[in-house]
N, C-alpha and C. Protein backbone atom coordinates (compact mmCIF):
# COMPACT_ATOMS: atom_id res chain seq x y z
N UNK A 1 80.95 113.62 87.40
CA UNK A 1 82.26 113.75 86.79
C UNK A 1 82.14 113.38 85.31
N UNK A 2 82.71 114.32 84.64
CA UNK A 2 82.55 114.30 82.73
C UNK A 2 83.67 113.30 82.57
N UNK A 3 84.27 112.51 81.67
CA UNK A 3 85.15 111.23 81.30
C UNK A 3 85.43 112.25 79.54
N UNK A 4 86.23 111.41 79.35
CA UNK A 4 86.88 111.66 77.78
C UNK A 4 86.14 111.18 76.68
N UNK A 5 85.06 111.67 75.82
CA UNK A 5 84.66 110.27 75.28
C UNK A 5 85.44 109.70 74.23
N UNK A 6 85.47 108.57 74.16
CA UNK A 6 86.49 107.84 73.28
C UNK A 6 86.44 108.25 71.98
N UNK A 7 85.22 108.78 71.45
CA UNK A 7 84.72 109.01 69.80
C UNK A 7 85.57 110.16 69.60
N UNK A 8 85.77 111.20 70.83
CA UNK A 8 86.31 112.50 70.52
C UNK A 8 87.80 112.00 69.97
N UNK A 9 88.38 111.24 70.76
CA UNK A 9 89.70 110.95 70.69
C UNK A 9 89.84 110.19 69.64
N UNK A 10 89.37 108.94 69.27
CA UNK A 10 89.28 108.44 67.96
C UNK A 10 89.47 109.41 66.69
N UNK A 11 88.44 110.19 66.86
CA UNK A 11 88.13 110.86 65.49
C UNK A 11 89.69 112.07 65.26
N UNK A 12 90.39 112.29 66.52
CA UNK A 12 91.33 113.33 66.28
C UNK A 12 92.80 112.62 66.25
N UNK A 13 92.88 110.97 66.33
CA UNK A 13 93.30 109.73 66.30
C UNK A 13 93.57 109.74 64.53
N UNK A 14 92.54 109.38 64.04
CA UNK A 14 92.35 109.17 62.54
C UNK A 14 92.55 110.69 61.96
N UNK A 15 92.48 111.74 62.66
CA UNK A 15 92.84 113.06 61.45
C UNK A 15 94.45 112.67 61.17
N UNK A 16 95.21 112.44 62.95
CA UNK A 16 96.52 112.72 62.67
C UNK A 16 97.50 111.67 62.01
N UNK A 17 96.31 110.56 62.02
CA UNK A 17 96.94 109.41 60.90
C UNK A 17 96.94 110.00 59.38
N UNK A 18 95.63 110.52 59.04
CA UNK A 18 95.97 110.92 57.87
C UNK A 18 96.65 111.94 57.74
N UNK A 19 96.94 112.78 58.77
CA UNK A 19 98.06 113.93 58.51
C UNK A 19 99.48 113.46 57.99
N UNK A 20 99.80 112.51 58.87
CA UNK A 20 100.63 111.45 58.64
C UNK A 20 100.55 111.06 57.75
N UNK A 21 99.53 110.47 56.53
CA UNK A 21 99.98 109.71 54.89
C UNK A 21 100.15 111.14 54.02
N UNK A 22 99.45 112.29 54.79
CA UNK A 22 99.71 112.96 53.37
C UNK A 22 101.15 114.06 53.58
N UNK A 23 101.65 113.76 54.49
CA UNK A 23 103.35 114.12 54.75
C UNK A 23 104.18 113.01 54.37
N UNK A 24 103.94 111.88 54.16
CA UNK A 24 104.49 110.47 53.04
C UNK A 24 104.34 110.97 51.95
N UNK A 25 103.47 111.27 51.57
CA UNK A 25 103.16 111.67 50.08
C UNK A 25 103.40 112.83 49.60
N UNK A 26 103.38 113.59 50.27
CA UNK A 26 104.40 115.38 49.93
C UNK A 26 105.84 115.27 50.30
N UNK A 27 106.37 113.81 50.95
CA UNK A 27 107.89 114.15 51.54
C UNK A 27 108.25 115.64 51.66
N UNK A 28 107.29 116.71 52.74
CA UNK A 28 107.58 117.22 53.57
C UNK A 28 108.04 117.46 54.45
N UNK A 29 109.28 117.86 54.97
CA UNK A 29 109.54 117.53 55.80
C UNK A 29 109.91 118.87 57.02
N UNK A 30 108.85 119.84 57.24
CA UNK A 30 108.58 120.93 58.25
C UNK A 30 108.17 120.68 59.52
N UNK A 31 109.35 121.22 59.94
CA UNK A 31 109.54 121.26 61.37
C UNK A 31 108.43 121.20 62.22
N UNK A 32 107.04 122.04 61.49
CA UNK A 32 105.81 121.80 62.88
C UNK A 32 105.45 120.42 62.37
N UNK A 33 105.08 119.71 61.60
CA UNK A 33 104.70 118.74 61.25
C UNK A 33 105.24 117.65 62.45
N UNK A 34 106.47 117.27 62.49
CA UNK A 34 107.44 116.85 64.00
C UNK A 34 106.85 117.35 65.46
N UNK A 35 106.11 118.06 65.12
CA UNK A 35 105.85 118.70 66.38
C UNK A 35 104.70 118.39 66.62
N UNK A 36 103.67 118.43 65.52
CA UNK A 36 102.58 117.82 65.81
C UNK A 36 102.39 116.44 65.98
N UNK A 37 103.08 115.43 65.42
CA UNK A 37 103.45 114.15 65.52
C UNK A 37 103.95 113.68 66.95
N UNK A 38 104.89 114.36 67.57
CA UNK A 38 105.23 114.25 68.86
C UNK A 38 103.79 114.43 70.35
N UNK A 39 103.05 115.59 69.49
CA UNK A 39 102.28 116.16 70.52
C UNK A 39 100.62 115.15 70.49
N UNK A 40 100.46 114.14 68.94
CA UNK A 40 99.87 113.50 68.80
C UNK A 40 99.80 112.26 69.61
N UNK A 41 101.50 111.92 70.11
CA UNK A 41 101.69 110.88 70.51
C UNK A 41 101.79 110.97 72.19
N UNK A 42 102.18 112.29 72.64
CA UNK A 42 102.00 112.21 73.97
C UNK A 42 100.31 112.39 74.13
N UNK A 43 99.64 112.85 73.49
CA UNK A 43 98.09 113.08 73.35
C UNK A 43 97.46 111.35 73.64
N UNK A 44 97.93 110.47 72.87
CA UNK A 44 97.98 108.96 72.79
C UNK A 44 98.34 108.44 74.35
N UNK A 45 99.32 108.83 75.12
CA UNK A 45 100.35 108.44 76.12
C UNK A 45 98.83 108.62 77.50
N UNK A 46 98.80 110.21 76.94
CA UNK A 46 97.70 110.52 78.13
C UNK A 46 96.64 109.73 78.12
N UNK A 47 95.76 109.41 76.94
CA UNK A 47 94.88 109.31 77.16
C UNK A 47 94.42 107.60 77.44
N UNK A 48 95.55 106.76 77.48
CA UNK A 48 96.54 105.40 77.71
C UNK A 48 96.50 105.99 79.19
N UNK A 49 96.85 106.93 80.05
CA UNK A 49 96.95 106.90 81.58
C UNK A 49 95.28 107.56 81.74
N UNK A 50 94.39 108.28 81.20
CA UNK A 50 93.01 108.08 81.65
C UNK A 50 92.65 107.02 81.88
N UNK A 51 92.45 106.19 80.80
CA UNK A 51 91.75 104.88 80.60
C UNK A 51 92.14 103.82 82.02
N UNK A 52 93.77 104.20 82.17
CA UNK A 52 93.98 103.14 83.56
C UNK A 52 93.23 103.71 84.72
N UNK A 53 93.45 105.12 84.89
CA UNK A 53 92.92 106.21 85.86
C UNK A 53 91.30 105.11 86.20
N UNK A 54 90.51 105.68 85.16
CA UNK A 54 89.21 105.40 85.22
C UNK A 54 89.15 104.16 85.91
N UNK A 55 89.27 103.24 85.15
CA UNK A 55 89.75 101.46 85.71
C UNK A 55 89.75 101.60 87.25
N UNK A 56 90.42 102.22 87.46
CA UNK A 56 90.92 102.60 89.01
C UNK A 56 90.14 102.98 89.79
N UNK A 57 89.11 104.31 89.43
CA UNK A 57 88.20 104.93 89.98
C UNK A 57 86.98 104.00 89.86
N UNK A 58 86.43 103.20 88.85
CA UNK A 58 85.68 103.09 88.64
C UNK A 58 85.87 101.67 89.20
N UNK A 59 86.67 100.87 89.49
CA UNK A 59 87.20 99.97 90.76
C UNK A 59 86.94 100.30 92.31
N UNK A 60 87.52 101.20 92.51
CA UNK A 60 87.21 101.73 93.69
C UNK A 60 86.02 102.59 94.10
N UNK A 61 84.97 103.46 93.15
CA UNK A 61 83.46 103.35 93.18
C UNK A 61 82.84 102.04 93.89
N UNK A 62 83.03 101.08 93.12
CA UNK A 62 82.44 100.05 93.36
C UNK A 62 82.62 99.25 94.82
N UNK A 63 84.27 99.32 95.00
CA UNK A 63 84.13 98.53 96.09
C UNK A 63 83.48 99.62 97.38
N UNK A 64 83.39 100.61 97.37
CA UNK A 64 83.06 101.66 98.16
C UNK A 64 81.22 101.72 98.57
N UNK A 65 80.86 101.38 97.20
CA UNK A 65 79.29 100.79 97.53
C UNK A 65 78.96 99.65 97.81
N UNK A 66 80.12 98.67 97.49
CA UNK A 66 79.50 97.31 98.39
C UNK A 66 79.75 97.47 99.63
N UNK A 67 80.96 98.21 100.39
CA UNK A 67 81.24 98.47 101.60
C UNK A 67 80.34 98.91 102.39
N UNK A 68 79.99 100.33 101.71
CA UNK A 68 79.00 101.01 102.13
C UNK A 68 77.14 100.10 102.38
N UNK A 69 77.38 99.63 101.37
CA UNK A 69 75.80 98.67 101.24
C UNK A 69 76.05 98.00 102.38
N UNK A 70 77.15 96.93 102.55
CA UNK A 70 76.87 95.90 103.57
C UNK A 70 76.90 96.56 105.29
N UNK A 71 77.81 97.98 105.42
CA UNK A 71 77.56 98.63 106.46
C UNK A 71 76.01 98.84 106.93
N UNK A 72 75.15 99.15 105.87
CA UNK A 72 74.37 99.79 105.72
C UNK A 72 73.41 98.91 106.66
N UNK A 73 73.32 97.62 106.03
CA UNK A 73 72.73 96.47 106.26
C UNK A 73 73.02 95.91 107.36
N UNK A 74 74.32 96.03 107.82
CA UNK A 74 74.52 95.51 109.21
C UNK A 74 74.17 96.60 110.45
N UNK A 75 74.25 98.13 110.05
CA UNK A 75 73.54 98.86 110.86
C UNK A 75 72.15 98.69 111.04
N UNK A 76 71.54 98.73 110.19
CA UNK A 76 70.12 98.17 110.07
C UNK A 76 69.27 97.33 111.14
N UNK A 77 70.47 96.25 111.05
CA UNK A 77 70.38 94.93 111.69
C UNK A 77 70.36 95.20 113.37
N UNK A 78 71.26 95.76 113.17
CA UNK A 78 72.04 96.30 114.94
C UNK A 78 70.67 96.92 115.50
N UNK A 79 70.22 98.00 114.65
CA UNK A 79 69.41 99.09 115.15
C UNK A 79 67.72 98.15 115.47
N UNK A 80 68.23 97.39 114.34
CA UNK A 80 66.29 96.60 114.93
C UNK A 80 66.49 96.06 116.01
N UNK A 81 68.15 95.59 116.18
CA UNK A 81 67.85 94.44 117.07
C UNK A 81 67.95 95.28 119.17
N UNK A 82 68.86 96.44 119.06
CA UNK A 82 68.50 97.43 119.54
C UNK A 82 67.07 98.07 120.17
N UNK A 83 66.36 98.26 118.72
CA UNK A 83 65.10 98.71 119.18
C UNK A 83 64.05 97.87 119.86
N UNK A 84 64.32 96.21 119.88
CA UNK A 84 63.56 95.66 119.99
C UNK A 84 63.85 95.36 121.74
N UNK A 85 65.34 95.52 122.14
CA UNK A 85 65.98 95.23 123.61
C UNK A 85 65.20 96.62 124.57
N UNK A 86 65.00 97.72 123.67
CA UNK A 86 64.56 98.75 124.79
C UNK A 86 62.73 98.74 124.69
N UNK A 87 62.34 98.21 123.75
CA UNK A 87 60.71 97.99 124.06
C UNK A 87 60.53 96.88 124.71
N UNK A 88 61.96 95.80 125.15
CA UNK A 88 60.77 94.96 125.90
C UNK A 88 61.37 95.62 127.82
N UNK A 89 62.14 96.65 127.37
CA UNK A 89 62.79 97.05 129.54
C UNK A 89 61.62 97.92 130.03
């Protein structure tokens, strides 16, 4: 599974900041400009619900291989102790 990398988002983070000083400084005030500002910030919103997402997944990865590990290990256990009840009948 591919993830977001943070550098991508950063770097398109800092364009729309400076998009932002140089619409201060032209007191521009066009309608897409608002639009991109809005779409910057739900862009922000999302990528604020990846980051928890991941947390989540990458929480539950984990507990899924210790689960899995200690199953693993207690089958293990079972099966020697198994194999050892029918070599001595």
């Amino acid at each position: 599974m591919q993830g977001i990398e943070p550098k991508i988002h950063s770097n398109l983070t800092k364009r729309m900041e400076y998009y932002r000083f140089l619409l201060k400084k032209t007191d521009d005030s066009n309608i897409h400009s608002c639009d991109a500002i809005a779409k910057a910030s739900e862009l922000c919103e999302l990528y604020e619900d990846y980051l928890d997402n991941k947390k989540k997944l990458e929480k539950s990865i984990k507990s899924y291989r210790e689960y899995h590990t200690n199953l693993r290990k207690l089958l293990t256990l079972k099966i020697r102790d198994l194999r050892k009840k029918t070599k001595q009948h």
